GROMACS .gro file of N, CA and C in nm:
model
  411
    1ASP      N    1  -0.956  -6.736  -3.283
    1ASP     CA    2  -0.831  -6.678  -3.287
    1ASP      C    3  -0.747  -6.672  -3.417
    2GLU      N    4  -0.657  -6.818  -3.428
    2GLU     CA    5  -0.574  -6.855  -3.516
    2GLU      C    6  -0.599  -6.837  -3.711
    3GLN      N    7  -0.767  -6.873  -3.651
    3GLN     CA    8  -0.780  -6.883  -3.805
    3GLN      C    9  -0.817  -6.789  -3.875
    4MET      N   10  -0.977  -6.712  -3.743
    4MET     CA   11  -1.039  -6.645  -3.800
    4MET      C   12  -1.029  -6.431  -3.757
    5GLY      N   13  -0.861  -6.434  -3.733
    5GLY     CA   14  -0.819  -6.296  -3.777
    5GLY      C   15  -0.906  -6.195  -3.657
    6GLY      N   16  -0.857  -6.277  -3.529
    6GLY     CA   17  -0.939  -6.278  -3.369
    6GLY      C   18  -0.829  -6.234  -3.260
    7TYR      N   19  -0.629  -6.212  -3.314
    7TYR     CA   20  -0.562  -6.138  -3.231
    7TYR      C   21  -0.526  -5.988  -3.311
    8GLY      N   22  -0.495  -5.946  -3.216
    8GLY     CA   23  -0.423  -5.789  -3.263
    8GLY      C   24  -0.289  -5.834  -3.359
    9ARG      N   25  -0.227  -5.880  -3.315
    9ARG     CA   26  -0.148  -5.889  -3.455
    9ARG      C   27  -0.193  -5.943  -3.548
   10HIS      N   28  -0.287  -5.989  -3.570
   10HIS     CA   29  -0.354  -5.992  -3.703
   10HIS      C   30  -0.403  -5.880  -3.790
   11ARG      N   31  -0.421  -5.748  -3.722
   11ARG     CA   32  -0.466  -5.635  -3.714
   11ARG      C   33  -0.324  -5.557  -3.788
   12THR      N   34  -0.253  -5.586  -3.691
   12THR     CA   35  -0.127  -5.583  -3.741
   12THR      C   36  -0.047  -5.559  -3.848
   13ALA      N   37  -0.064  -5.783  -3.857
   13ALA     CA   38  -0.023  -5.791  -4.027
   13ALA      C   39  -0.052  -5.693  -4.159
   14PHE      N   40  -0.181  -5.714  -4.108
   14PHE     CA   41  -0.271  -5.621  -4.218
   14PHE      C   42  -0.252  -5.504  -4.196
   15LYS      N   43  -0.213  -5.406  -4.102
   15LYS     CA   44  -0.153  -5.269  -4.154
   15LYS      C   45  -0.043  -5.261  -4.206
   16ARG      N   46   0.044  -5.387  -4.218
   16ARG     CA   47   0.239  -5.312  -4.282
   16ARG      C   48   0.207  -5.417  -4.405
   17GLY      N   49   0.117  -5.506  -4.374
   17GLY     CA   50   0.117  -5.577  -4.516
   17GLY      C   51  -0.015  -5.613  -4.659
   18GLY      N   52  -0.119  -5.573  -4.575
   18GLY     CA   53  -0.199  -5.568  -4.620
   18GLY      C   54  -0.290  -5.721  -4.605
   19TRP      N   55  -0.390  -5.775  -4.767
   19TRP     CA   56  -0.391  -5.888  -4.709
   19TRP      C   57  -0.347  -5.977  -4.758
   20ALA      N   58  -0.265  -5.970  -4.815
   20ALA     CA   59  -0.135  -6.044  -4.839
   20ALA      C   60  -0.081  -6.104  -4.680
   21GLY      N   61  -0.036  -5.927  -4.582
   21GLY     CA   62   0.032  -5.971  -4.525
   21GLY      C   63  -0.068  -6.034  -4.370
   22LEU      N   64  -0.172  -6.071  -4.376
   22LEU     CA   65  -0.255  -6.064  -4.307
   22LEU      C   66  -0.292  -6.244  -4.334
   23GLY      N   67  -0.309  -6.243  -4.433
   23GLY     CA   68  -0.318  -6.451  -4.449
   23GLY      C   69  -0.160  -6.476  -4.440
   24ALA      N   70  -0.087  -6.408  -4.462
   24ALA     CA   71   0.038  -6.516  -4.440
   24ALA      C   72   0.057  -6.535  -4.255
   25GLU      N   73   0.039  -6.419  -4.206
   25GLU     CA   74   0.002  -6.479  -4.051
   25GLU      C   75  -0.107  -6.563  -4.053
   26LEU      N   76  -0.254  -6.550  -4.121
   26LEU     CA   77  -0.311  -6.621  -4.016
   26LEU      C   78  -0.248  -6.738  -4.062
   27ALA      N   79  -0.160  -6.810  -4.207
   27ALA     CA   80  -0.098  -6.905  -4.233
   27ALA      C   81   0.024  -6.992  -4.121
   28ALA      N   82   0.048  -6.867  -4.118
   28ALA     CA   83   0.167  -6.910  -4.006
   28ALA      C   84   0.126  -6.974  -3.858
   29ASP      N   85   0.021  -6.869  -3.846
   29ASP     CA   86  -0.071  -6.891  -3.702
   29ASP      C   87  -0.153  -7.074  -3.693
   30ARG      N   88  -0.163  -7.055  -3.830
   30ARG     CA   89  -0.219  -7.247  -3.852
   30ARG      C   90  -0.155  -7.315  -3.859
   31ALA      N   91  -0.005  -7.378  -3.886
   31ALA     CA   92   0.080  -7.427  -3.938
   31ALA      C   93   0.183  -7.425  -3.759
   32ARG      N   94   0.170  -7.312  -3.644
   32ARG     CA   95   0.224  -7.361  -3.586
   32ARG      C   96   0.121  -7.351  -3.445
   33LEU      N   97   0.015  -7.367  -3.394
   33LEU     CA   98  -0.118  -7.389  -3.393
   33LEU      C   99  -0.107  -7.570  -3.315
   34TRP      N  100  -0.019  -7.605  -3.384
   34TRP     CA  101  -0.007  -7.742  -3.288
   34TRP      C  102   0.136  -7.758  -3.180
   35LYS      N  103   0.175  -7.696  -3.236
   35LYS     CA  104   0.320  -7.717  -3.111
   35LYS      C  105   0.297  -7.573  -3.008
   36ARG      N  106   0.251  -7.444  -3.066
   36ARG     CA  107   0.211  -7.354  -2.969
   36ARG      C  108   0.135  -7.340  -2.895
   37ASN      N  109   0.019  -7.376  -2.893
   37ASN     CA  110  -0.110  -7.389  -2.818
   37ASN      C  111  -0.184  -7.475  -2.768
   38LEU      N  112  -0.173  -7.600  -2.866
   38LEU     CA  113  -0.246  -7.754  -2.875
   38LEU      C  114  -0.112  -7.821  -2.751
   39GLY      N  115   0.003  -7.785  -2.698
   39GLY     CA  116   0.036  -7.859  -2.651
   39GLY      C  117   0.035  -7.879  -2.551
   40ARG      N  118   0.027  -7.727  -2.459
   40ARG     CA  119   0.013  -7.659  -2.387
   40ARG      C  120  -0.120  -7.734  -2.264
   41ASP      N  121  -0.239  -7.645  -2.404
   41ASP     CA  122  -0.315  -7.685  -2.331
   41ASP      C  123  -0.405  -7.775  -2.308
   42ASP      N  124  -0.325  -7.911  -2.401
   42ASP     CA  125  -0.349  -8.070  -2.325
   42ASP      C  126  -0.273  -8.106  -2.261
   43ARG      N  127  -0.165  -8.065  -2.164
   43ARG     CA  128  -0.138  -8.074  -2.114
   43ARG      C  129  -0.167  -8.011  -1.883
   44VAL      N  130  -0.177  -7.858  -1.913
   44VAL     CA  131  -0.357  -7.856  -1.834
   44VAL      C  132  -0.394  -7.906  -1.822
   45VAL      N  133  -0.480  -7.916  -1.931
   45VAL     CA  134  -0.626  -8.008  -1.967
   45VAL      C  135  -0.597  -8.211  -1.883
   46SER      N  136  -0.520  -8.279  -1.976
   46SER     CA  137  -0.521  -8.427  -1.914
   46SER      C  138  -0.445  -8.388  -1.799
   47ASP      N  139  -0.399  -8.291  -1.751
   47ASP     CA  140  -0.343  -8.288  -1.595
   47ASP      C  141  -0.466  -8.294  -1.475
   48HIS      N  142  -0.557  -8.228  -1.561
   48HIS     CA  143  -0.716  -8.288  -1.467
   48HIS      C  144  -0.807  -8.415  -1.443
   49GLY      N  145  -0.750  -8.510  -1.552
   49GLY     CA  146  -0.779  -8.627  -1.612
   49GLY      C  147  -0.898  -8.562  -1.678
   50ARG      N  148  -0.850  -8.499  -1.787
   50ARG     CA  149  -1.001  -8.476  -1.908
   50ARG      C  150  -0.905  -8.473  -2.024
   51GLU      N  151  -0.987  -8.493  -2.165
   51GLU     CA  152  -0.959  -8.486  -2.256
   51GLU      C  153  -1.035  -8.353  -2.327
   52ALA      N  154  -0.923  -8.299  -2.396
   52ALA     CA  155  -1.012  -8.159  -2.502
   52ALA      C  156  -1.111  -8.225  -2.602
   53ARG      N  157  -1.205  -8.135  -2.592
   53ARG     CA  158  -1.270  -8.139  -2.795
   53ARG      C  159  -1.184  -8.003  -2.860
   54TYR      N  160  -1.185  -8.040  -2.992
   54TYR     CA  161  -1.159  -7.867  -3.066
   54TYR      C  162  -1.256  -7.890  -3.125
   55PRO      N  163  -1.346  -7.854  -3.141
   55PRO     CA  164  -1.468  -7.837  -3.302
   55PRO      C  165  -1.409  -7.823  -3.404
   56PHE      N  166  -1.328  -7.701  -3.346
   56PHE     CA  167  -1.298  -7.600  -3.481
   56PHE      C  168  -1.144  -7.632  -3.543
   57LEU      N  169  -1.101  -7.700  -3.480
   57LEU     CA  170  -0.982  -7.789  -3.576
   57LEU      C  171  -1.005  -7.903  -3.593
   58ASP      N  172  -1.145  -7.956  -3.673
   58ASP     CA  173  -1.188  -8.050  -3.761
   58ASP      C  174  -1.080  -8.017  -3.841
   59GLU      N  175  -1.000  -8.145  -3.909
   59GLU     CA  176  -0.980  -8.074  -4.053
   59GLU      C  177  -1.077  -8.087  -4.117
   60GLU      N  178  -1.208  -8.074  -4.146
   60GLU     CA  179  -1.283  -8.052  -4.321
   60GLU      C  180  -1.302  -7.850  -4.242
   61VAL      N  181  -1.342  -7.835  -4.129
   61VAL     CA  182  -1.315  -7.685  -4.103
   61VAL      C  183  -1.180  -7.620  -4.032
   62VAL      N  184  -1.092  -7.638  -4.051
   62VAL     CA  185  -0.995  -7.610  -4.062
   62VAL      C  186  -0.948  -7.544  -4.244
   63ALA      N  187  -0.938  -7.667  -4.283
   63ALA     CA  188  -0.949  -7.722  -4.396
   63ALA      C  189  -1.066  -7.575  -4.552
   64THR      N  190  -1.221  -7.558  -4.464
   64THR     CA  191  -1.234  -7.521  -4.499
   64THR      C  192  -1.221  -7.350  -4.528
   65LEU      N  193  -1.211  -7.303  -4.335
   65LEU     CA  194  -1.149  -7.170  -4.285
   65LEU      C  195  -1.001  -7.172  -4.396
   66ALA      N  196  -0.905  -7.238  -4.473
   66ALA     CA  197  -0.844  -7.157  -4.515
   66ALA      C  198  -0.831  -7.155  -4.662
   67ALA      N  199  -0.949  -7.219  -4.704
   67ALA     CA  200  -0.981  -7.154  -4.862
   67ALA      C  201  -1.080  -7.045  -4.843
   68THR      N  202  -1.171  -7.003  -4.735
   68THR     CA  203  -1.262  -6.872  -4.717
   68THR      C  204  -1.152  -6.773  -4.754
   69PRO      N  205  -1.250  -6.659  -4.852
   69PRO     CA  206  -1.170  -6.581  -4.861
   69PRO      C  207  -1.155  -6.477  -4.740
   70LEU      N  208  -1.041  -6.422  -4.711
   70LEU     CA  209  -1.025  -6.343  -4.612
   70LEU      C  210  -1.142  -6.197  -4.569
   71HIS      N  211  -1.162  -6.171  -4.653
   71HIS     CA  212  -1.297  -6.055  -4.598
   71HIS      C  213  -1.396  -6.144  -4.564
   72LEU      N  214  -1.432  -6.271  -4.602
   72LEU     CA  215  -1.496  -6.330  -4.551
   72LEU      C  216  -1.488  -6.390  -4.387
   73LEU      N  217  -1.364  -6.407  -4.342
   73LEU     CA  218  -1.346  -6.448  -4.227
   73LEU      C  219  -1.302  -6.337  -4.145
   74CYS      N  220  -1.272  -6.221  -4.136
   74CYS     CA  221  -1.287  -6.122  -4.072
   74CYS      C  222  -1.249  -6.004  -4.131
   75ASP      N  223  -1.255  -5.836  -4.103
   75ASP     CA  224  -1.193  -5.696  -4.170
   75ASP      C  225  -1.145  -5.627  -4.080
   76PRO      N  226  -0.985  -5.642  -4.075
   76PRO     CA  227  -0.918  -5.556  -3.953
   76PRO      C  228  -0.949  -5.449  -4.000
   77ARG      N  229  -1.033  -5.380  -4.080
   77ARG     CA  230  -1.052  -5.232  -4.099
   77ARG      C  231  -1.165  -5.153  -4.032
   78ARG      N  232  -1.278  -5.220  -3.995
   78ARG     CA  233  -1.306  -5.203  -3.860
   78ARG      C  234  -1.325  -5.220  -3.733
   79PRO      N  235  -1.406  -5.222  -3.610
   79PRO     CA  236  -1.254  -5.227  -3.503
   79PRO      C  237  -1.308  -5.340  -3.456
   80PRO      N  238  -1.269  -5.347  -3.288
   80PRO     CA  239  -1.250  -5.514  -3.291
   80PRO      C  240  -1.356  -5.540  -3.215
   81GLY      N  241  -1.361  -5.689  -3.204
   81GLY     CA  242  -1.513  -5.675  -3.166
   81GLY      C  243  -1.624  -5.651  -3.274
   82VAL      N  244  -1.609  -5.579  -3.403
   82VAL     CA  245  -1.693  -5.617  -3.480
   82VAL      C  246  -1.641  -5.705  -3.621
   83GLY      N  247  -1.512  -5.676  -3.615
   83GLY     CA  248  -1.447  -5.677  -3.784
   83GLY      C  249  -1.329  -5.845  -3.733
   84ASP      N  250  -1.346  -5.821  -3.611
   84ASP     CA  251  -1.197  -5.997  -3.587
   84ASP      C  252  -1.384  -6.117  -3.599
   85LYS      N  253  -1.292  -6.173  -3.646
   85LYS     CA  254  -1.419  -6.315  -3.657
   85LYS      C  255  -1.512  -6.357  -3.697
   86LEU      N  256  -1.545  -6.208  -3.817
   86LEU     CA  257  -1.661  -6.159  -3.841
   86LEU      C  258  -1.728  -6.276  -3.815
   87VAL      N  259  -1.651  -6.364  -3.980
   87VAL     CA  260  -1.779  -6.479  -4.017
   87VAL      C  261  -1.901  -6.571  -3.873
   88LEU      N  262  -1.857  -6.523  -3.764
   88LEU     CA  263  -1.854  -6.597  -3.656
   88LEU      C  264  -1.980  -6.548  -3.572
   89ARG      N  265  -1.897  -6.378  -3.570
   89ARG     CA  266  -2.015  -6.247  -3.555
   89ARG      C  267  -2.121  -6.327  -3.601
   90LEU      N  268  -2.093  -6.257  -3.765
   90LEU     CA  269  -2.289  -6.295  -3.800
   90LEU      C  270  -2.307  -6.385  -3.836
   91LEU      N  271  -2.266  -6.507  -3.807
   91LEU     CA  272  -2.326  -6.676  -3.773
   91LEU      C  273  -2.434  -6.636  -3.655
   92ALA      N  274  -2.312  -6.570  -3.507
   92ALA     CA  275  -2.426  -6.510  -3.387
   92ALA      C  276  -2.515  -6.478  -3.405
   93ARG      N  277  -2.504  -6.357  -3.506
   93ARG     CA  278  -2.647  -6.248  -3.551
   93ARG      C  279  -2.738  -6.356  -3.596
   94SER      N  280  -2.736  -6.442  -3.640
   94SER     CA  281  -2.789  -6.517  -3.764
   94SER      C  282  -2.911  -6.614  -3.663
   95ILE      N  283  -2.846  -6.659  -3.562
   95ILE     CA  284  -2.917  -6.764  -3.450
   95ILE      C  285  -2.905  -6.624  -3.342
   96GLY      N  286  -2.987  -6.536  -3.358
   96GLY     CA  287  -3.070  -6.402  -3.246
   96GLY      C  288  -2.931  -6.421  -3.144
   97LEU      N  289  -2.846  -6.453  -3.126
   97LEU     CA  290  -2.743  -6.401  -3.012
   97LEU      C  291  -2.613  -6.287  -3.074
   98SER      N  292  -2.728  -6.149  -3.090
   98SER     CA  293  -2.652  -6.018  -3.089
   98SER      C  294  -2.585  -5.965  -3.007
   99ARG      N  295  -2.668  -5.969  -2.885
   99ARG     CA  296  -2.533  -5.907  -2.735
   99ARG      C  297  -2.394  -5.977  -2.797
  100CYS      N  298  -2.385  -6.110  -2.773
  100CYS     CA  299  -2.289  -6.177  -2.678
  100CYS      C  300  -2.209  -6.165  -2.877
  101ALA      N  301  -2.232  -6.183  -3.000
  101ALA     CA  302  -2.194  -6.127  -3.120
  101ALA      C  303  -2.077  -6.026  -3.110
  102SER      N  304  -2.131  -5.871  -3.035
  102SER     CA  305  -2.071  -5.793  -3.069
  102SER      C  306  -1.960  -5.769  -2.884
  103LEU      N  307  -1.903  -5.885  -2.843
  103LEU     CA  308  -1.810  -5.863  -2.745
  103LEU      C  309  -1.713  -5.912  -2.772
  104GLN      N  310  -1.554  -5.815  -2.724
  104GLN     CA  311  -1.441  -5.884  -2.773
  104GLN      C  312  -1.407  -6.002  -2.662
  105LYS      N  313  -1.340  -6.072  -2.729
  105LYS     CA  314  -1.261  -6.173  -2.637
  105LYS      C  315  -1.157  -6.123  -2.560
  106ARG      N  316  -1.192  -6.135  -2.417
  106ARG     CA  317  -1.024  -6.155  -2.339
  106ARG      C  318  -0.951  -6.263  -2.290
  107ALA      N  319  -0.826  -6.262  -2.303
  107ALA     CA  320  -0.766  -6.378  -2.264
  107ALA      C  321  -0.807  -6.339  -2.116
  108ILE      N  322  -0.770  -6.512  -2.087
  108ILE     CA  323  -0.861  -6.545  -1.965
  108ILE      C  324  -0.774  -6.415  -1.806
  109GLN      N  325  -0.607  -6.434  -1.826
  109GLN     CA  326  -0.495  -6.375  -1.764
  109GLN      C  327  -0.573  -6.206  -1.753
  110PHE      N  328  -0.616  -6.161  -1.881
  110PHE     CA  329  -0.579  -6.011  -1.897
  110PHE      C  330  -0.813  -5.980  -1.850
  111GLY      N  331  -0.867  -6.059  -1.925
  111GLY     CA  332  -0.990  -6.063  -1.864
  111GLY      C  333  -0.969  -6.099  -1.662
  112SER      N  334  -0.941  -6.114  -1.628
  112SER     CA  335  -0.922  -6.106  -1.488
  112SER      C  336  -0.902  -6.060  -1.414
  113ARG      N  337  -0.833  -5.963  -1.522
  113ARG     CA  338  -0.677  -5.871  -1.468
  113ARG      C  339  -0.584  -5.946  -1.387
  114ILE      N  340  -0.543  -6.043  -1.289
  114ILE     CA  341  -0.485  -6.162  -1.263
  114ILE      C  342  -0.346  -6.104  -1.329
  115ALA      N  343  -0.306  -6.107  -1.465
  115ALA     CA  344  -0.181  -6.033  -1.502
  115ALA      C  345  -0.121  -5.897  -1.472
  116ASN      N  346  -0.266  -5.833  -1.433
  116ASN     CA  347  -0.195  -5.706  -1.347
  116ASN      C  348  -0.199  -5.687  -1.186
  117LYS      N  349  -0.236  -5.848  -1.156
  117LYS     CA  350  -0.144  -5.809  -1.008
  117LYS      C  351   0.015  -5.824  -1.021
  118ASN      N  352   0.102  -5.859  -1.083
  118ASN     CA  353   0.234  -5.828  -1.024
  118ASN      C  354   0.270  -5.937  -0.874
  119VAL      N  355   0.237  -6.016  -0.872
  119VAL     CA  356   0.258  -6.084  -0.802
  119VAL      C  357   0.336  -6.241  -0.807
  120SER      N  358   0.446  -6.264  -0.813
  120SER     CA  359   0.480  -6.380  -0.833
  120SER      C  360   0.410  -6.501  -0.813
  121GLY      N  361   0.312  -6.589  -0.864
  121GLY     CA  362   0.355  -6.731  -0.867
  121GLY      C  363   0.136  -6.691  -0.862
  122THR      N  364   0.095  -6.590  -0.693
  122THR     CA  365  -0.011  -6.635  -0.689
  122THR      C  366  -0.038  -6.474  -0.682
  123ALA      N  367  -0.214  -6.429  -0.689
  123ALA     CA  368  -0.197  -6.250  -0.637
  123ALA      C  369  -0.380  -6.339  -0.539
  124LEU      N  370  -0.373  -6.252  -0.427
  124LEU     CA  371  -0.464  -6.260  -0.340
  124LEU      C  372  -0.508  -6.136  -0.371
  125LEU      N  373  -0.688  -6.180  -0.359
  125LEU     CA  374  -0.784  -6.102  -0.404
  125LEU      C  375  -0.852  -6.061  -0.292
  126SER      N  376  -0.896  -5.911  -0.259
  126SER     CA  377  -0.923  -5.803  -0.134
  126SER      C  378  -1.118  -5.956  -0.166
  127PRO      N  379  -1.174  -5.951  -0.018
  127PRO     CA  380  -1.295  -5.998   0.028
  127PRO      C  381  -1.365  -5.925  -0.049
  128ASP      N  382  -1.359  -5.758  -0.027
  128ASP     CA  383  -1.453  -5.714  -0.106
  128ASP      C  384  -1.511  -5.675  -0.246
  129ILE      N  385  -1.383  -5.737  -0.326
  129ILE     CA  386  -1.422  -5.740  -0.485
  129ILE      C  387  -1.501  -5.823  -0.526
  130ALA      N  388  -1.579  -5.801  -0.629
  130ALA     CA  389  -1.728  -5.914  -0.650
  130ALA      C  390  -1.648  -5.939  -0.783
  131LEU      N  391  -1.719  -6.071  -0.813
  131LEU     CA  392  -1.634  -6.194  -0.911
  131LEU      C  393  -1.681  -6.073  -1.067
  132ASP      N  394  -1.803  -6.041  -1.023
  132ASP     CA  395  -1.851  -5.948  -1.170
  132ASP      C  396  -1.754  -5.853  -1.169
  133GLU      N  397  -1.654  -5.779  -1.081
  133GLU     CA  398  -1.565  -5.680  -1.138
  133GLU      C  399  -1.489  -5.717  -1.139
  134LEU      N  400  -1.478  -5.851  -1.203
  134LEU     CA  401  -1.336  -5.925  -1.231
  134LEU      C  402  -1.395  -5.942  -1.380
  135VAL      N  403  -1.562  -6.051  -1.410
  135VAL     CA  404  -1.521  -6.091  -1.501
  135VAL      C  405  -1.580  -5.992  -1.610
  136HIS      N  406  -1.638  -5.880  -1.581
  136HIS     CA  407  -1.694  -5.756  -1.672
  136HIS      C  408  -1.673  -5.667  -1.586
  137PRO      N  409  -1.557  -5.634  -1.598
  137PRO     CA  410  -1.523  -5.490  -1.565
  137PRO      C  411  -1.588  -5.405  -1.678
   0.00000   0.00000   0.00000
């Protein structure tokens, strides 16, 4: 998301500053990724005795994406699920993953609706709620 325009703030940056604004936002995301996201993720994963692997953070992948013209990575003029992470969506279609290529990613706290429970610390779910309702509303 941070490298291929997958967040709503990337659309906002584009609306405010065009391609230059989007490029600046993506560059800022790449610069702070190590502090903002990976520190948290590493703490969570290592707390469970595991070590995370991030293939999209390979130095060559990051350098290649940073050098790729923005209009090939994403097109914020197109709707969510189409223009965001455009290069990944095109790749997915090219290998036969057409159905998943148009899905919108949701952060787990939003996709599971846990953020809407407004319960401090934990959220009790009703036994009559099917898992499919939470994962695929």
